[in-house]
Protein backbone atom coordinates (compact mmCIF):
# COMPACT_ATOMS: atom_id res chain seq x y z
CA UNK A 1 0.00 0.00 0.00
CA UNK A 2 2.84 2.39 0.84
CA UNK A 3 4.49 1.68 -2.53
CA UNK A 4 1.28 2.59 -4.33
CA UNK A 5 0.95 5.86 -2.44
CA UNK A 6 4.58 6.80 -3.16
CA UNK A 7 4.18 5.74 -6.81
CA UNK A 8 1.08 7.91 -7.23
CA UNK A 9 2.69 10.86 -5.44
CA UNK A 10 5.77 10.84 -7.66
CA UNK A 11 3.53 10.28 -10.69
CA UNK A 12 1.68 13.46 -9.73
CA UNK A 13 5.01 15.30 -9.34
CA UNK A 14 6.01 14.07 -12.80
CA UNK A 15 2.78 15.25 -14.41
CA UNK A 16 2.88 18.59 -12.55
CA UNK A 17 6.48 19.15 -13.64
CA UNK A 18 5.59 18.37 -17.27
CA UNK A 19 2.67 20.80 -17.17
CA UNK A 20 4.89 23.42 -15.53
CA UNK A 21 7.45 22.86 -18.30
CA UNK A 22 4.82 23.71 -20.90
CA UNK A 23 3.59 26.90 -19.24
CA UNK A 24 6.95 28.40 -18.29
CA UNK A 25 8.05 31.50 -20.17
CA UNK A 26 11.69 31.42 -19.16
CA UNK A 27 13.81 28.56 -20.59
CA UNK A 28 15.84 28.02 -17.40
CA UNK A 29 12.66 27.51 -15.37
CA UNK A 30 11.47 25.06 -18.01
CA UNK A 31 14.75 23.15 -17.78
CA UNK A 32 14.41 22.98 -13.99
CA UNK A 33 10.89 21.60 -14.41
CA UNK A 34 12.27 18.99 -16.78
CA UNK A 35 14.86 18.01 -14.16
CA UNK A 36 12.01 17.49 -11.67
CA UNK A 37 10.25 15.27 -14.22
CA UNK A 38 13.40 13.21 -14.82
CA UNK A 39 14.06 12.81 -11.09
CA UNK A 40 10.49 11.71 -10.37
CA UNK A 41 10.70 9.22 -13.24
CA UNK A 42 13.85 7.82 -11.63
CA UNK A 43 11.92 7.27 -8.39
CA UNK A 44 9.14 5.58 -10.38
CA UNK A 45 11.68 3.20 -11.94
CA UNK A 46 13.14 2.54 -8.50
CA UNK A 47 9.72 1.65 -7.14
CA UNK A 48 9.17 -0.72 -10.07
CA UNK A 49 12.34 -2.63 -9.18
CA UNK A 50 14.50 -1.31 -12.03
CA UNK A 51 17.39 0.03 -10.00
CA UNK A 52 19.83 0.16 -12.91
CA UNK A 53 17.39 2.10 -15.11
CA UNK A 54 16.74 4.51 -12.22
CA UNK A 55 20.47 5.12 -11.81
CA UNK A 56 20.90 5.65 -15.55
CA UNK A 57 17.93 8.03 -15.52
CA UNK A 58 19.57 10.17 -12.84
CA UNK A 59 23.10 10.04 -14.24
CA UNK A 60 22.37 10.43 -17.94
CA UNK A 61 19.12 12.34 -18.23
CA UNK A 62 18.73 14.36 -15.04
CA UNK A 63 22.48 14.88 -14.91
CA UNK A 64 24.35 15.05 -18.20
CA UNK A 65 21.59 15.86 -20.69
CA UNK A 66 20.03 18.52 -18.49
CA UNK A 67 23.43 20.12 -17.86
CA UNK A 68 23.83 20.20 -21.64
CA UNK A 69 20.40 21.83 -22.04
CA UNK A 70 21.19 24.47 -19.43
CA UNK A 71 24.59 25.06 -21.06
CA UNK A 72 22.99 25.63 -24.46
CA UNK A 73 20.32 27.91 -22.98
CA UNK A 74 23.00 29.97 -21.24
CA UNK A 75 25.18 30.00 -24.35
CA UNK A 76 22.35 31.26 -26.53
CA UNK A 77 21.45 33.83 -23.86
CA UNK A 78 17.78 32.96 -24.24
CA UNK A 79 15.49 35.40 -22.51
CA UNK A 80 11.83 35.30 -21.66
CA UNK A 81 9.71 34.05 -24.51
CA UNK A 82 7.16 36.28 -26.19
CA UNK A 83 3.60 35.00 -26.17
CA UNK A 84 1.28 35.24 -29.14
CA UNK A 85 -2.44 34.65 -29.32
CA UNK A 86 -1.88 31.24 -30.91
CA UNK A 87 -3.36 29.65 -33.94
CA UNK A 88 -7.12 29.31 -34.23
CA UNK A 89 -6.66 26.30 -36.56
CA UNK A 90 -4.55 24.52 -33.94
CA UNK A 91 -7.21 25.18 -31.33
CA UNK A 92 -10.11 24.07 -33.53
CA UNK A 93 -8.39 20.92 -34.81
CA UNK A 94 -6.02 20.19 -31.94
CA UNK A 95 -8.41 19.92 -29.00
CA UNK A 96 -10.81 17.47 -30.70
CA UNK A 97 -7.83 15.57 -32.10
CA UNK A 98 -6.30 15.16 -28.66
CA UNK A 99 -9.64 14.07 -27.21
CA UNK A 100 -10.24 11.51 -29.97
CA UNK A 101 -6.64 10.24 -29.80
CA UNK A 102 -6.58 9.90 -26.02
CA UNK A 103 -9.96 8.16 -25.92
CA UNK A 104 -8.78 5.76 -28.66
CA UNK A 105 -5.60 4.96 -26.71
CA UNK A 106 -7.60 4.49 -23.50
CA UNK A 107 -10.07 2.17 -25.24
CA UNK A 108 -7.25 0.09 -26.74
CA UNK A 109 -5.49 -0.15 -23.38
CA UNK A 110 -8.65 -1.21 -21.56
CA UNK A 111 -10.13 -3.52 -24.18
CA UNK A 112 -7.06 -5.11 -25.70
CA UNK A 113 -4.48 -5.35 -22.94
CA UNK A 114 -3.58 -8.80 -21.68
CA UNK A 115 -1.52 -7.63 -18.77
CA UNK A 116 -0.35 -10.11 -16.16
CA UNK A 117 1.71 -9.30 -13.08
CA UNK A 118 5.41 -10.15 -13.40
CA UNK A 119 7.56 -11.06 -10.44
CA UNK A 120 10.41 -8.75 -9.55
CA UNK A 121 13.61 -9.95 -11.20
CA UNK A 122 11.83 -12.15 -13.76
CA UNK A 123 12.97 -10.00 -16.69
CA UNK A 124 16.66 -9.68 -17.62
CA UNK A 125 17.92 -6.36 -16.39
CA UNK A 126 21.27 -6.86 -14.73
CA UNK A 127 23.99 -4.39 -15.75
CA UNK A 128 26.06 -7.05 -17.56
CA UNK A 129 23.17 -7.94 -19.89
CA UNK A 130 22.32 -4.30 -20.52
CA UNK A 131 25.97 -3.45 -21.22
CA UNK A 132 26.19 -6.36 -23.65
CA UNK A 133 23.12 -5.09 -25.50
CA UNK A 134 24.28 -1.47 -25.47
CA UNK A 135 27.88 -2.01 -26.55
CA UNK A 136 27.40 -5.03 -28.81
CA UNK A 137 23.94 -5.27 -30.34
CA UNK A 138 23.07 -1.56 -30.32
CA UNK A 139 26.56 -0.06 -30.72
CA UNK A 140 25.80 1.80 -33.95
CA UNK A 141 22.71 3.67 -32.62
CA UNK A 142 24.65 4.48 -29.44
CA UNK A 143 27.53 6.01 -31.40
CA UNK A 144 25.22 7.83 -33.82
CA UNK A 145 23.47 9.42 -30.85
CA UNK A 146 26.78 10.59 -29.39
CA UNK A 147 27.79 12.12 -32.75
CA UNK A 148 24.41 13.89 -32.99
CA UNK A 149 24.88 15.36 -29.50
CA UNK A 150 28.36 16.57 -30.51
CA UNK A 151 26.93 18.20 -33.67
CA UNK A 152 24.22 19.88 -31.57
CA UNK A 153 26.86 21.33 -29.24
CA UNK A 154 28.89 22.65 -32.18
CA UNK A 155 25.73 24.14 -33.70
CA UNK A 156 24.89 25.90 -30.43
CA UNK A 157 28.38 27.38 -30.29
CA UNK A 158 28.09 28.64 -33.89
CA UNK A 159 24.64 30.11 -33.23
CA UNK A 160 25.81 31.80 -30.05
CA UNK A 161 28.92 33.38 -31.54
CA UNK A 162 28.60 37.01 -32.54
CA UNK A 163 29.20 37.84 -36.24
CA UNK A 164 31.80 40.49 -35.37
CA UNK A 165 33.85 37.92 -33.45
CA UNK A 166 33.62 35.45 -36.34
CA UNK A 167 34.86 38.06 -38.85
CA UNK A 168 37.65 39.13 -36.49
CA UNK A 169 38.85 35.54 -36.03
CA UNK A 170 38.72 34.96 -39.81
CA UNK A 171 40.91 38.04 -40.44
CA UNK A 172 43.42 36.93 -37.79
CA UNK A 173 43.54 33.31 -39.08
PDB file of C-alpha atoms in Angstrom:
ATOM      1  CA  UNK A   1       0.000   0.000   0.000  1.00  0.00           C
ATOM      2  CA  UNK A   2       2.840   2.387   0.840  1.00  0.00           C
ATOM      3  CA  UNK A   3       4.489   1.684  -2.532  1.00  0.00           C
ATOM      4  CA  UNK A   4       1.279   2.593  -4.327  1.00  0.00           C
ATOM      5  CA  UNK A   5       0.946   5.862  -2.440  1.00  0.00           C
ATOM      6  CA  UNK A   6       4.577   6.804  -3.158  1.00  0.00           C
ATOM      7  CA  UNK A   7       4.185   5.742  -6.805  1.00  0.00           C
ATOM      8  CA  UNK A   8       1.083   7.911  -7.234  1.00  0.00           C
ATOM      9  CA  UNK A   9       2.693  10.860  -5.437  1.00  0.00           C
ATOM     10  CA  UNK A  10       5.769  10.837  -7.663  1.00  0.00           C
ATOM     11  CA  UNK A  11       3.532  10.278 -10.692  1.00  0.00           C
ATOM     12  CA  UNK A  12       1.678  13.457  -9.731  1.00  0.00           C
ATOM     13  CA  UNK A  13       5.011  15.295  -9.337  1.00  0.00           C
ATOM     14  CA  UNK A  14       6.012  14.066 -12.798  1.00  0.00           C
ATOM     15  CA  UNK A  15       2.783  15.252 -14.414  1.00  0.00           C
ATOM     16  CA  UNK A  16       2.881  18.587 -12.554  1.00  0.00           C
ATOM     17  CA  UNK A  17       6.482  19.147 -13.643  1.00  0.00           C
ATOM     18  CA  UNK A  18       5.588  18.370 -17.265  1.00  0.00           C
ATOM     19  CA  UNK A  19       2.665  20.803 -17.174  1.00  0.00           C
ATOM     20  CA  UNK A  20       4.890  23.416 -15.526  1.00  0.00           C
ATOM     21  CA  UNK A  21       7.449  22.863 -18.297  1.00  0.00           C
ATOM     22  CA  UNK A  22       4.823  23.707 -20.896  1.00  0.00           C
ATOM     23  CA  UNK A  23       3.593  26.898 -19.237  1.00  0.00           C
ATOM     24  CA  UNK A  24       6.953  28.401 -18.290  1.00  0.00           C
ATOM     25  CA  UNK A  25       8.052  31.501 -20.169  1.00  0.00           C
ATOM     26  CA  UNK A  26      11.694  31.418 -19.159  1.00  0.00           C
ATOM     27  CA  UNK A  27      13.815  28.561 -20.588  1.00  0.00           C
ATOM     28  CA  UNK A  28      15.837  28.025 -17.401  1.00  0.00           C
ATOM     29  CA  UNK A  29      12.657  27.509 -15.372  1.00  0.00           C
ATOM     30  CA  UNK A  30      11.466  25.057 -18.015  1.00  0.00           C
ATOM     31  CA  UNK A  31      14.747  23.153 -17.779  1.00  0.00           C
ATOM     32  CA  UNK A  32      14.406  22.977 -13.993  1.00  0.00           C
ATOM     33  CA  UNK A  33      10.886  21.599 -14.409  1.00  0.00           C
ATOM     34  CA  UNK A  34      12.273  18.987 -16.782  1.00  0.00           C
ATOM     35  CA  UNK A  35      14.860  18.013 -14.161  1.00  0.00           C
ATOM     36  CA  UNK A  36      12.009  17.486 -11.672  1.00  0.00           C
ATOM     37  CA  UNK A  37      10.247  15.270 -14.224  1.00  0.00           C
ATOM     38  CA  UNK A  38      13.397  13.209 -14.816  1.00  0.00           C
ATOM     39  CA  UNK A  39      14.063  12.807 -11.086  1.00  0.00           C
ATOM     40  CA  UNK A  40      10.491  11.713 -10.368  1.00  0.00           C
ATOM     41  CA  UNK A  41      10.698   9.218 -13.237  1.00  0.00           C
ATOM     42  CA  UNK A  42      13.850   7.815 -11.635  1.00  0.00           C
ATOM     43  CA  UNK A  43      11.920   7.270  -8.392  1.00  0.00           C
ATOM     44  CA  UNK A  44       9.139   5.582 -10.382  1.00  0.00           C
ATOM     45  CA  UNK A  45      11.680   3.201 -11.938  1.00  0.00           C
ATOM     46  CA  UNK A  46      13.140   2.541  -8.500  1.00  0.00           C
ATOM     47  CA  UNK A  47       9.717   1.650  -7.138  1.00  0.00           C
ATOM     48  CA  UNK A  48       9.174  -0.720 -10.067  1.00  0.00           C
ATOM     49  CA  UNK A  49      12.344  -2.629  -9.181  1.00  0.00           C
ATOM     50  CA  UNK A  50      14.495  -1.309 -12.033  1.00  0.00           C
ATOM     51  CA  UNK A  51      17.393   0.034  -9.996  1.00  0.00           C
ATOM     52  CA  UNK A  52      19.827   0.162 -12.915  1.00  0.00           C
ATOM     53  CA  UNK A  53      17.385   2.098 -15.110  1.00  0.00           C
ATOM     54  CA  UNK A  54      16.740   4.513 -12.223  1.00  0.00           C
ATOM     55  CA  UNK A  55      20.467   5.124 -11.815  1.00  0.00           C
ATOM     56  CA  UNK A  56      20.897   5.649 -15.549  1.00  0.00           C
ATOM     57  CA  UNK A  57      17.925   8.033 -15.520  1.00  0.00           C
ATOM     58  CA  UNK A  58      19.566  10.170 -12.840  1.00  0.00           C
ATOM     59  CA  UNK A  59      23.098  10.036 -14.236  1.00  0.00           C
ATOM     60  CA  UNK A  60      22.370  10.426 -17.944  1.00  0.00           C
ATOM     61  CA  UNK A  61      19.118  12.344 -18.235  1.00  0.00           C
ATOM     62  CA  UNK A  62      18.735  14.356 -15.040  1.00  0.00           C
ATOM     63  CA  UNK A  63      22.482  14.883 -14.911  1.00  0.00           C
ATOM     64  CA  UNK A  64      24.354  15.046 -18.203  1.00  0.00           C
ATOM     65  CA  UNK A  65      21.593  15.856 -20.688  1.00  0.00           C
ATOM     66  CA  UNK A  66      20.033  18.525 -18.493  1.00  0.00           C
ATOM     67  CA  UNK A  67      23.426  20.120 -17.862  1.00  0.00           C
ATOM     68  CA  UNK A  68      23.834  20.196 -21.641  1.00  0.00           C
ATOM     69  CA  UNK A  69      20.405  21.828 -22.036  1.00  0.00           C
ATOM     70  CA  UNK A  70      21.190  24.465 -19.432  1.00  0.00           C
ATOM     71  CA  UNK A  71      24.595  25.062 -21.055  1.00  0.00           C
ATOM     72  CA  UNK A  72      22.990  25.631 -24.464  1.00  0.00           C
ATOM     73  CA  UNK A  73      20.316  27.906 -22.976  1.00  0.00           C
ATOM     74  CA  UNK A  74      23.002  29.975 -21.239  1.00  0.00           C
ATOM     75  CA  UNK A  75      25.183  29.995 -24.348  1.00  0.00           C
ATOM     76  CA  UNK A  76      22.346  31.257 -26.526  1.00  0.00           C
ATOM     77  CA  UNK A  77      21.447  33.826 -23.859  1.00  0.00           C
ATOM     78  CA  UNK A  78      17.779  32.962 -24.238  1.00  0.00           C
ATOM     79  CA  UNK A  79      15.488  35.399 -22.507  1.00  0.00           C
ATOM     80  CA  UNK A  80      11.832  35.299 -21.664  1.00  0.00           C
ATOM     81  CA  UNK A  81       9.708  34.046 -24.513  1.00  0.00           C
ATOM     82  CA  UNK A  82       7.159  36.278 -26.185  1.00  0.00           C
ATOM     83  CA  UNK A  83       3.596  35.001 -26.174  1.00  0.00           C
ATOM     84  CA  UNK A  84       1.278  35.238 -29.141  1.00  0.00           C
ATOM     85  CA  UNK A  85      -2.440  34.648 -29.319  1.00  0.00           C
ATOM     86  CA  UNK A  86      -1.877  31.245 -30.905  1.00  0.00           C
ATOM     87  CA  UNK A  87      -3.358  29.645 -33.944  1.00  0.00           C
ATOM     88  CA  UNK A  88      -7.123  29.305 -34.230  1.00  0.00           C
ATOM     89  CA  UNK A  89      -6.661  26.301 -36.556  1.00  0.00           C
ATOM     90  CA  UNK A  90      -4.547  24.518 -33.945  1.00  0.00           C
ATOM     91  CA  UNK A  91      -7.208  25.180 -31.331  1.00  0.00           C
ATOM     92  CA  UNK A  92     -10.112  24.068 -33.527  1.00  0.00           C
ATOM     93  CA  UNK A  93      -8.388  20.918 -34.815  1.00  0.00           C
ATOM     94  CA  UNK A  94      -6.025  20.195 -31.936  1.00  0.00           C
ATOM     95  CA  UNK A  95      -8.412  19.920 -29.000  1.00  0.00           C
ATOM     96  CA  UNK A  96     -10.814  17.469 -30.705  1.00  0.00           C
ATOM     97  CA  UNK A  97      -7.826  15.575 -32.100  1.00  0.00           C
ATOM     98  CA  UNK A  98      -6.300  15.158 -28.663  1.00  0.00           C
ATOM     99  CA  UNK A  99      -9.643  14.071 -27.208  1.00  0.00           C
ATOM    100  CA  UNK A 100     -10.237  11.507 -29.970  1.00  0.00           C
ATOM    101  CA  UNK A 101      -6.645  10.236 -29.802  1.00  0.00           C
ATOM    102  CA  UNK A 102      -6.578   9.898 -26.023  1.00  0.00           C
ATOM    103  CA  UNK A 103      -9.961   8.160 -25.920  1.00  0.00           C
ATOM    104  CA  UNK A 104      -8.779   5.762 -28.656  1.00  0.00           C
ATOM    105  CA  UNK A 105      -5.600   4.961 -26.715  1.00  0.00           C
ATOM    106  CA  UNK A 106      -7.601   4.492 -23.499  1.00  0.00           C
ATOM    107  CA  UNK A 107     -10.068   2.170 -25.245  1.00  0.00           C
ATOM    108  CA  UNK A 108      -7.248   0.089 -26.741  1.00  0.00           C
ATOM    109  CA  UNK A 109      -5.487  -0.151 -23.380  1.00  0.00           C
ATOM    110  CA  UNK A 110      -8.647  -1.205 -21.558  1.00  0.00           C
ATOM    111  CA  UNK A 111     -10.135  -3.519 -24.177  1.00  0.00           C
ATOM    112  CA  UNK A 112      -7.059  -5.108 -25.698  1.00  0.00           C
ATOM    113  CA  UNK A 113      -4.482  -5.352 -22.943  1.00  0.00           C
ATOM    114  CA  UNK A 114      -3.576  -8.800 -21.683  1.00  0.00           C
ATOM    115  CA  UNK A 115      -1.517  -7.625 -18.765  1.00  0.00           C
ATOM    116  CA  UNK A 116      -0.350 -10.110 -16.156  1.00  0.00           C
ATOM    117  CA  UNK A 117       1.713  -9.298 -13.082  1.00  0.00           C
ATOM    118  CA  UNK A 118       5.407 -10.150 -13.401  1.00  0.00           C
ATOM    119  CA  UNK A 119       7.556 -11.059 -10.443  1.00  0.00           C
ATOM    120  CA  UNK A 120      10.414  -8.745  -9.554  1.00  0.00           C
ATOM    121  CA  UNK A 121      13.607  -9.951 -11.196  1.00  0.00           C
ATOM    122  CA  UNK A 122      11.834 -12.148 -13.758  1.00  0.00           C
ATOM    123  CA  UNK A 123      12.972 -10.002 -16.689  1.00  0.00           C
ATOM    124  CA  UNK A 124      16.656  -9.679 -17.624  1.00  0.00           C
ATOM    125  CA  UNK A 125      17.920  -6.358 -16.386  1.00  0.00           C
ATOM    126  CA  UNK A 126      21.265  -6.859 -14.729  1.00  0.00           C
ATOM    127  CA  UNK A 127      23.993  -4.395 -15.752  1.00  0.00           C
ATOM    128  CA  UNK A 128      26.060  -7.054 -17.558  1.00  0.00           C
ATOM    129  CA  UNK A 129      23.175  -7.941 -19.891  1.00  0.00           C
ATOM    130  CA  UNK A 130      22.317  -4.296 -20.520  1.00  0.00           C
ATOM    131  CA  UNK A 131      25.968  -3.446 -21.216  1.00  0.00           C
ATOM    132  CA  UNK A 132      26.186  -6.355 -23.654  1.00  0.00           C
ATOM    133  CA  UNK A 133      23.121  -5.090 -25.497  1.00  0.00           C
ATOM    134  CA  UNK A 134      24.276  -1.471 -25.469  1.00  0.00           C
ATOM    135  CA  UNK A 135      27.879  -2.008 -26.553  1.00  0.00           C
ATOM    136  CA  UNK A 136      27.403  -5.032 -28.810  1.00  0.00           C
ATOM    137  CA  UNK A 137      23.936  -5.275 -30.338  1.00  0.00           C
ATOM    138  CA  UNK A 138      23.074  -1.556 -30.315  1.00  0.00           C
ATOM    139  CA  UNK A 139      26.557  -0.065 -30.716  1.00  0.00           C
ATOM    140  CA  UNK A 140      25.797   1.802 -33.953  1.00  0.00           C
ATOM    141  CA  UNK A 141      22.711   3.668 -32.624  1.00  0.00           C
ATOM    142  CA  UNK A 142      24.646   4.476 -29.436  1.00  0.00           C
ATOM    143  CA  UNK A 143      27.528   6.006 -31.396  1.00  0.00           C
ATOM    144  CA  UNK A 144      25.223   7.829 -33.825  1.00  0.00           C
ATOM    145  CA  UNK A 145      23.473   9.416 -30.848  1.00  0.00           C
ATOM    146  CA  UNK A 146      26.781  10.589 -29.392  1.00  0.00           C
ATOM    147  CA  UNK A 147      27.788  12.120 -32.752  1.00  0.00           C
ATOM    148  CA  UNK A 148      24.415  13.894 -32.986  1.00  0.00           C
ATOM    149  CA  UNK A 149      24.884  15.360 -29.502  1.00  0.00           C
ATOM    150  CA  UNK A 150      28.361  16.566 -30.514  1.00  0.00           C
ATOM    151  CA  UNK A 151      26.929  18.195 -33.673  1.00  0.00           C
ATOM    152  CA  UNK A 152      24.224  19.877 -31.569  1.00  0.00           C
ATOM    153  CA  UNK A 153      26.857  21.332 -29.241  1.00  0.00           C
ATOM    154  CA  UNK A 154      28.887  22.652 -32.177  1.00  0.00           C
ATOM    155  CA  UNK A 155      25.730  24.142 -33.698  1.00  0.00           C
ATOM    156  CA  UNK A 156      24.894  25.896 -30.434  1.00  0.00           C
ATOM    157  CA  UNK A 157      28.385  27.382 -30.287  1.00  0.00           C
ATOM    158  CA  UNK A 158      28.088  28.636 -33.885  1.00  0.00           C
ATOM    159  CA  UNK A 159      24.641  30.110 -33.230  1.00  0.00           C
ATOM    160  CA  UNK A 160      25.812  31.805 -30.051  1.00  0.00           C
ATOM    161  CA  UNK A 161      28.917  33.380 -31.545  1.00  0.00           C
ATOM    162  CA  UNK A 162      28.595  37.013 -32.544  1.00  0.00           C
ATOM    163  CA  UNK A 163      29.195  37.839 -36.238  1.00  0.00           C
ATOM    164  CA  UNK A 164      31.798  40.489 -35.374  1.00  0.00           C
ATOM    165  CA  UNK A 165      33.848  37.923 -33.452  1.00  0.00           C
ATOM    166  CA  UNK A 166      33.618  35.455 -36.337  1.00  0.00           C
ATOM    167  CA  UNK A 167      34.856  38.056 -38.848  1.00  0.00           C
ATOM    168  CA  UNK A 168      37.648  39.132 -36.486  1.00  0.00           C
ATOM    169  CA  UNK A 169      38.846  35.541 -36.028  1.00  0.00           C
ATOM    170  CA  UNK A 170      38.720  34.963 -39.813  1.00  0.00           C
ATOM    171  CA  UNK A 171      40.911  38.038 -40.439  1.00  0.00           C
ATOM    172  CA  UNK A 172      43.416  36.926 -37.792  1.00  0.00           C
ATOM    173  CA  UNK A 173      43.537  33.311 -39.078  1.00  0.00           C
TER     174      UNK A 173
END
